[in-house]
Short mmCIF file of C-alpha atoms in Angstrom, two decimals:
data_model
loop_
_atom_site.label_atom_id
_atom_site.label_comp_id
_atom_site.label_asym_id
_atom_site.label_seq_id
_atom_site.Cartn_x
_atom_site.Cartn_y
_atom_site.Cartn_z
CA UNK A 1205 -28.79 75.89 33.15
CA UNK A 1206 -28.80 73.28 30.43
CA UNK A 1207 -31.06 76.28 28.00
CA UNK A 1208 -27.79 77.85 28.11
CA UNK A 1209 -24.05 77.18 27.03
CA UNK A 1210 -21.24 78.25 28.97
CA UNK A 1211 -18.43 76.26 28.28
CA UNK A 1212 -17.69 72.99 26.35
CA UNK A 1213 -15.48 70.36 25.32
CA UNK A 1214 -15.35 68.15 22.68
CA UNK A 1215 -12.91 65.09 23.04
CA UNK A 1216 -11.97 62.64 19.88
CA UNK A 1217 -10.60 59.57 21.05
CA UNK A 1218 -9.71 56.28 19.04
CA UNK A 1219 -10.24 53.27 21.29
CA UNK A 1220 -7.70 50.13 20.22
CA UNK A 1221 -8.15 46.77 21.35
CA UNK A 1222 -5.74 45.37 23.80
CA UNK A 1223 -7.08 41.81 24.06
CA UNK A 1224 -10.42 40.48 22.18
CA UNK A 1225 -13.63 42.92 22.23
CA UNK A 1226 -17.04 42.03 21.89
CA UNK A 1227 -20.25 44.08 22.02
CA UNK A 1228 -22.97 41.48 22.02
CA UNK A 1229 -25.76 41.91 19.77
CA UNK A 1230 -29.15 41.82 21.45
CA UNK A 1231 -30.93 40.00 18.11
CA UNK A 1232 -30.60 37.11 16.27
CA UNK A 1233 -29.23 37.95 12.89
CA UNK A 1234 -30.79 36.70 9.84
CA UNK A 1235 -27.30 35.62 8.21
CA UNK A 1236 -26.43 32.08 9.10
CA UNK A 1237 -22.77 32.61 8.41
CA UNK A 1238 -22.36 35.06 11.55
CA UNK A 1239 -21.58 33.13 15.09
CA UNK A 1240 -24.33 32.29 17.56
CA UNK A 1241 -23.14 36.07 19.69
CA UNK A 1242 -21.96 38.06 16.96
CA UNK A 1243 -21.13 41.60 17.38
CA UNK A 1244 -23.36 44.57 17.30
CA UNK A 1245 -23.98 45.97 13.85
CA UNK A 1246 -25.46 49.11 11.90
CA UNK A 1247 -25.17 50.41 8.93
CA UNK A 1248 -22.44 53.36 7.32
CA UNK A 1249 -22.95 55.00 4.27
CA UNK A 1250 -25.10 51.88 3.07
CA UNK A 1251 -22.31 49.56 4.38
CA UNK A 1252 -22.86 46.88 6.89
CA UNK A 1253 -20.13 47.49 9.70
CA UNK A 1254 -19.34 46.77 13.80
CA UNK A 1255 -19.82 49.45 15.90
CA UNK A 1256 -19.57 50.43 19.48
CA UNK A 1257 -22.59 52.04 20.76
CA UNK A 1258 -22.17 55.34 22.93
CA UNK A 1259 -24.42 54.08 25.30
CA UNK A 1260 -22.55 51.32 26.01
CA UNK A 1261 -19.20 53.12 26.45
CA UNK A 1262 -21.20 55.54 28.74
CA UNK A 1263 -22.27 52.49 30.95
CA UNK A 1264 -18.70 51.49 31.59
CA UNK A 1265 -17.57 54.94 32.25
CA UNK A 1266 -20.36 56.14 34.90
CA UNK A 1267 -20.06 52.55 36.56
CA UNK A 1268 -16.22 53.26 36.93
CA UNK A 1269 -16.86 57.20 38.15
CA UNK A 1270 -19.53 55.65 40.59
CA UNK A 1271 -17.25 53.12 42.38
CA UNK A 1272 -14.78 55.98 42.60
CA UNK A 1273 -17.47 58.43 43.81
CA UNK A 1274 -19.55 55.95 46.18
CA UNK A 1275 -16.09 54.98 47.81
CA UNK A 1276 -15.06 58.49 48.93
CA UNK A 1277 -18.49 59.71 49.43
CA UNK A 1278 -20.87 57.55 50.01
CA UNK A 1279 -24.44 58.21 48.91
CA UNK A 1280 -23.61 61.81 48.44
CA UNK A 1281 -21.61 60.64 45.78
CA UNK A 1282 -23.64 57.93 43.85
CA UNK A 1283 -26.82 57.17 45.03
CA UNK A 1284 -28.36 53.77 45.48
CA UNK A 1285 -29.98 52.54 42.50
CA UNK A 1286 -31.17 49.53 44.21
CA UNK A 1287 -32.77 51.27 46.67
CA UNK A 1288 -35.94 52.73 44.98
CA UNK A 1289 -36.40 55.27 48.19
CA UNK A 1290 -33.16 56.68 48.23
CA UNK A 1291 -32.36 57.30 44.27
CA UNK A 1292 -31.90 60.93 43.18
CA UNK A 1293 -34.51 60.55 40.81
CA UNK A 1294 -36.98 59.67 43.87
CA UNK A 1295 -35.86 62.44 46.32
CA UNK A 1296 -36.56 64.92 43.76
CA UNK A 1297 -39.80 62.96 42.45
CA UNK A 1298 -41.63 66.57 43.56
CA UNK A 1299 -41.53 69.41 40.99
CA UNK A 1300 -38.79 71.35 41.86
CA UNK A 1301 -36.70 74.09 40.14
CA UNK A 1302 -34.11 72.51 37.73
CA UNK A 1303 -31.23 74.28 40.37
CA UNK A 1304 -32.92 72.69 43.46
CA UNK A 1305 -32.67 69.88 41.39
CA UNK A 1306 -29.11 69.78 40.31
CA UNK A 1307 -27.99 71.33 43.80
CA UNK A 1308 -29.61 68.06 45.52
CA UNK A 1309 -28.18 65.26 43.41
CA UNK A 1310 -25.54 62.95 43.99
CA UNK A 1311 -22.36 63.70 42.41
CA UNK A 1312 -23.00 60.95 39.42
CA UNK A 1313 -26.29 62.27 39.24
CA UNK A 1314 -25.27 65.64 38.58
CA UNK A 1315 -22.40 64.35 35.89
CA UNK A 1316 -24.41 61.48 34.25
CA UNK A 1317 -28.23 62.65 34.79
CA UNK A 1318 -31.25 60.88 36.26
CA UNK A 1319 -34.61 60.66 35.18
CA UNK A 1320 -34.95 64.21 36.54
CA UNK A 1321 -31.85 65.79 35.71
CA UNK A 1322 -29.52 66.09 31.48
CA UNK A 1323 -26.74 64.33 31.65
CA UNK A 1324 -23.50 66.71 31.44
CA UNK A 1325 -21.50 64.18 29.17
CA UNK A 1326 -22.50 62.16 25.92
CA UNK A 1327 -20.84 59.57 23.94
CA UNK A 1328 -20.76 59.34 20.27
CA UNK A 1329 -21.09 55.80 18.68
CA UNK A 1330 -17.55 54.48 17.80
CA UNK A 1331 -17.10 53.52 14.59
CA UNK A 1332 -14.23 51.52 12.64
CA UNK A 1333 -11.17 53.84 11.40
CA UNK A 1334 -10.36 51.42 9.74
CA UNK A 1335 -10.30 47.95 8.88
CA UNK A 1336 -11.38 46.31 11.72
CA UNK A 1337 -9.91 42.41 12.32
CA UNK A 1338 -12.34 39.60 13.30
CA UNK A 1339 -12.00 35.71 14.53
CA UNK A 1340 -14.53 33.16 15.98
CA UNK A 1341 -13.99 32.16 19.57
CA UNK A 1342 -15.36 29.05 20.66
CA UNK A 1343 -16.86 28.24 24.60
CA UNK A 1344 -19.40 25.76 26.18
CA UNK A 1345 -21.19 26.31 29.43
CA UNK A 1346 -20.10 24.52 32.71
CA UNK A 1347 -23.11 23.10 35.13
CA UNK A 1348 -21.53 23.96 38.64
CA UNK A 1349 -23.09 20.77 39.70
CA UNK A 1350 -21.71 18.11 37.47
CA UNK A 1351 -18.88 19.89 36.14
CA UNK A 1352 -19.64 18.48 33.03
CA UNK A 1353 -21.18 20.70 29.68
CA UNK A 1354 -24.25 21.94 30.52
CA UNK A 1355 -24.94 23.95 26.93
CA UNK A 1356 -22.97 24.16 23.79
CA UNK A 1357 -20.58 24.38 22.05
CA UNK A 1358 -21.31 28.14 20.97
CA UNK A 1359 -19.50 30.67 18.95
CA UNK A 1360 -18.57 34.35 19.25
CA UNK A 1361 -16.96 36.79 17.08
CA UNK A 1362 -14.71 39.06 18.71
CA UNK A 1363 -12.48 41.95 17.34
CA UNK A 1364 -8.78 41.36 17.62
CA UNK A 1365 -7.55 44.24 15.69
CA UNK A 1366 -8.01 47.71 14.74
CA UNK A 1367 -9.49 50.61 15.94
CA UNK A 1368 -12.80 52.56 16.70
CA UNK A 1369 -12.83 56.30 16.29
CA UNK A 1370 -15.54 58.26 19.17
CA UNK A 1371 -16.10 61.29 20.43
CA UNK A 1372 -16.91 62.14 24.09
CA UNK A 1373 -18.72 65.94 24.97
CA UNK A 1374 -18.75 67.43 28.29
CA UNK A 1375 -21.52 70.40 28.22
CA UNK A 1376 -21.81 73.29 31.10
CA UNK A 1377 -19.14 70.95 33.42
CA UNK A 1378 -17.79 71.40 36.48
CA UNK A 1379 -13.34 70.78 36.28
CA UNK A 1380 -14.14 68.50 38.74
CA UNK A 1381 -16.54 66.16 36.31
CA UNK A 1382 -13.46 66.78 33.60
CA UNK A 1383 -11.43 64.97 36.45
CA UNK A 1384 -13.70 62.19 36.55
CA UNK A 1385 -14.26 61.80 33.13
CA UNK A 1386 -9.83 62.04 33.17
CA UNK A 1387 -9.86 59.19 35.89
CA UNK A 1388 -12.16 56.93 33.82
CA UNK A 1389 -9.94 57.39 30.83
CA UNK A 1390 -6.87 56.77 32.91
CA UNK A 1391 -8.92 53.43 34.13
CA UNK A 1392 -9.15 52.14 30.89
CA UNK A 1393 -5.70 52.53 29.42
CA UNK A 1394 -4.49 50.98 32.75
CA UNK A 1395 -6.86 47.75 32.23
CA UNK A 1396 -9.06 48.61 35.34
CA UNK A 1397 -12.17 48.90 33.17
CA UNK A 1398 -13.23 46.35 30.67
CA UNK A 1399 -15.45 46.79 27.84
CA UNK A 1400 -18.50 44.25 26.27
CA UNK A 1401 -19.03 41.15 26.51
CA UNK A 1402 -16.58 38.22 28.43
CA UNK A 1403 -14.67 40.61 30.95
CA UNK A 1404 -13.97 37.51 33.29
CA UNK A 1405 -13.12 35.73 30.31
CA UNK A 1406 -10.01 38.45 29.72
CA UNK A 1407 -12.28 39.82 27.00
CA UNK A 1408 -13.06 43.75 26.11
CA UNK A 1409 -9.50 45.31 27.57
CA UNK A 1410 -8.46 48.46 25.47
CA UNK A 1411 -6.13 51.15 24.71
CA UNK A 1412 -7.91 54.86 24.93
CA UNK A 1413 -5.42 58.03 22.70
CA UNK A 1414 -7.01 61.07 22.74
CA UNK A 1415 -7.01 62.05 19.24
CA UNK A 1416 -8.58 65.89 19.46
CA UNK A 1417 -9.01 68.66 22.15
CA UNK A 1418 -11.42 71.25 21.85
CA UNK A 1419 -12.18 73.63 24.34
CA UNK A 1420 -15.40 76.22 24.00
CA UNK A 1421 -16.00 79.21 26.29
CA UNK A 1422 -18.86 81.87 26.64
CA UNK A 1423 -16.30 84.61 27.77
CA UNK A 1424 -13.10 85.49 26.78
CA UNK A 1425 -10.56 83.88 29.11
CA UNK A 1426 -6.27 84.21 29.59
CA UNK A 1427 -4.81 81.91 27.58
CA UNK A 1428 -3.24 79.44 30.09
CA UNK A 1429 -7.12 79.41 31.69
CA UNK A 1430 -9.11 76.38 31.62
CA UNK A 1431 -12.68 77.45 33.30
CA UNK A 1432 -15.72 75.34 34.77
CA UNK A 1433 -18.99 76.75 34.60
CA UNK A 1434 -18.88 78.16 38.22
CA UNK A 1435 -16.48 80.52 37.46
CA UNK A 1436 -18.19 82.11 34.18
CA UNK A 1437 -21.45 82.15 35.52
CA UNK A 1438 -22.48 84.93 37.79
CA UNK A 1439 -21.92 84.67 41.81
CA UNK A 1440 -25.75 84.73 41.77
CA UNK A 1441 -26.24 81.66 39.47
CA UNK A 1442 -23.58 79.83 41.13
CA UNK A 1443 -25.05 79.35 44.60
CA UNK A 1444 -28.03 78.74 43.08
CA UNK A 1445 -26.83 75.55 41.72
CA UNK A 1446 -24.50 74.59 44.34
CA UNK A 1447 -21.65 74.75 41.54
CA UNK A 1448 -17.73 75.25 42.60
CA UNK A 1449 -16.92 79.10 42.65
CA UNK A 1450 -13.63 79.97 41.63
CA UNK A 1451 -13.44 77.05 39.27
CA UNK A 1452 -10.30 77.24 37.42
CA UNK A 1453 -6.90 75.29 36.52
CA UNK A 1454 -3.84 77.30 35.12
CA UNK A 1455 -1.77 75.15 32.17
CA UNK A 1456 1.62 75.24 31.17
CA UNK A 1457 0.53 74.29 27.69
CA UNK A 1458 -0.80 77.04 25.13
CA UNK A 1459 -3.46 75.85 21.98
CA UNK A 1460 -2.62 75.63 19.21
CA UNK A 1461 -5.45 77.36 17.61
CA UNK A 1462 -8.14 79.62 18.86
CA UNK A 1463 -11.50 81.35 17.62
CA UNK A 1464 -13.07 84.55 18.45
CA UNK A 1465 -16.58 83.89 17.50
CA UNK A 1466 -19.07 86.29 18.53
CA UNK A 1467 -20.47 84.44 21.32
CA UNK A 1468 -17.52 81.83 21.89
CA UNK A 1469 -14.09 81.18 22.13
CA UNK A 1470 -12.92 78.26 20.77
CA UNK A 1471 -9.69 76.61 21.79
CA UNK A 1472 -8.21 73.40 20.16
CA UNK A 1473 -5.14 71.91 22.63
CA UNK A 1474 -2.30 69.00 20.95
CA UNK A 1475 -3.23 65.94 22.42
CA UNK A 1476 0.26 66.20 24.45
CA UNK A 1477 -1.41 68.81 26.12
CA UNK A 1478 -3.71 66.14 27.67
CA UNK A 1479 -1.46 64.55 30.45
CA UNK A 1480 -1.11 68.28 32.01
CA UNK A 1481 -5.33 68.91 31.46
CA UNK A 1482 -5.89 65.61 33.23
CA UNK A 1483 -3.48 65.75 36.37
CA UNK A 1484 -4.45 69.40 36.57
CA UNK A 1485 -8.57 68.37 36.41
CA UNK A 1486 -7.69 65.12 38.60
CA UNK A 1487 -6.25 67.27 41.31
CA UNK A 1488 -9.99 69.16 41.63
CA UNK A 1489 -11.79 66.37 41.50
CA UNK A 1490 -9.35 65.16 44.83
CA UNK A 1491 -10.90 68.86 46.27
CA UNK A 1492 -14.30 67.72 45.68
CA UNK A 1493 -13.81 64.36 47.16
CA UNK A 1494 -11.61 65.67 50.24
#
């Protein structure tokens, strides 16, 4: 399924901190000025800059979708990583047709990928809008058995202000995965998922506004239709896969641009729309998980 493109969407997002952020570098930087954990860097246009890696926002987001998924469904909805016999990845360690493949995974496995299965949803790198606020925090470690320091003082350089710009993708989905991915977003703004480094610390809460909304279908659909890919494919393909037939949500709101292409319609939503997408996706998800 993934050598083909049915429907898409493309979601901007600008991610604010709410209390002080940290992505921790993995390297020792060569500048002595920067704190013993400093924050992640790269480089922009030949400008040294902080960054949030997609990979790490990905992390927090399937672990969130997992909990969620594992709770109502057990292993049929997250599989058990720590249990090398029992991981998607293992069960279908024999070569098997990508749709046996899909059809058998776990729920996460089927929205985030295994080793034997694309991921549906990617994360683009989040980079400053802006300028981006700094300070130096200061900490020591505790021994649990003296209660006196154990290692320190150290320093860390957190992010107090500003904001990140991202984008998140969601490629051939399911309405139920755009519920998920809805959820997770939800989680965030509501300080149920922390980001980075020092979460028991209070560290790495933010705000999530959706910034852009852009739909992409294969087929030309009604206007107040919002499709996943069971529904466009054929009958055929869709058992195949084990995907949801029928899979469709009817909005109030209209967008406020659309594309005939030759091979795609493109439909961009207000980010007001959002609220009404989400509920609307959330309540499939609640299907799936009933």
């Amino acid at each position: 399924m993934h050598k083909e493109r049915h429907n898409n969407l493309e979601l901007g997002i600008r991610l604010t901190p709410r209390s002080p952020l940290l992505i921790k570098s993995s390297g020792i930087s060569p500048n002595p000025s920067l704190p013993d954990m400093q924050f992640v860097r790269t480089f922009v246009k030949g400008i040294e800059t902080i960054y949030i890696p997609g990979a790490s926002l990905k992390g927090v987001f399937r672990s969130y979708v997992e909990k969620i998924l594992r709770t109502k469904k057990g292993i049929d909805g997250a599989c058990d990583i720590f249990d090398k016999g029992k991981t998607c990845a293992k069960e279908t360690e024999k070569e098997l047709p990508g749709n046996e493949i899909y059809k058998n995974s776990c729920l996460a496995c089927k929205m985030f990928g295994s080793t034997k299965l694309k991921s549906r949803i990617s994360f683009i790198d989040a980079y400053p809008s802006g300028e981006i606020k700094t300070e130096t925090r200061y900490g020591v470690a505790i021994s649990r058995l003296t209660h006196a320091v154990a290692q320190g003082p150290f320093d860390m350089e957190v992010a107090v202000s500003g904001s990140f710009n991202s984008k998140i993708y969601l490629e051939n989905f399911e309405l139920w995965q755009l519920g998920a991915l809805a959820l997770a977003i939800r989680g965030l703004n509501d300080g149920l998922i922390r980001i980075g480094f020092g979460k028991n610390r209070g560290f790495g809460e933010v705000a999530v506004n959706i910034e852009t909304i852009q739909f992409t279908f294969s087929s030309e659909l009604p206007e107040k239709e919002i499709c996943g890919i069971g529904k466009i494919v054929s009958e055929d393909a869709a058992n195949k896969y084990g995907l949801v037939g029928n899979d469709i949500i009817i909005i109030e709101s209209n967008p406020s641009k659309t594309e005939n292409e030759i091979i795609y319609t493109k439909r961009e939503y207000s980010p007001k729309s959002w609220e009404e997408i989400s509920n609307k996706a959330i309540s499939q998800l609640k299907g799936i998980l009933s």
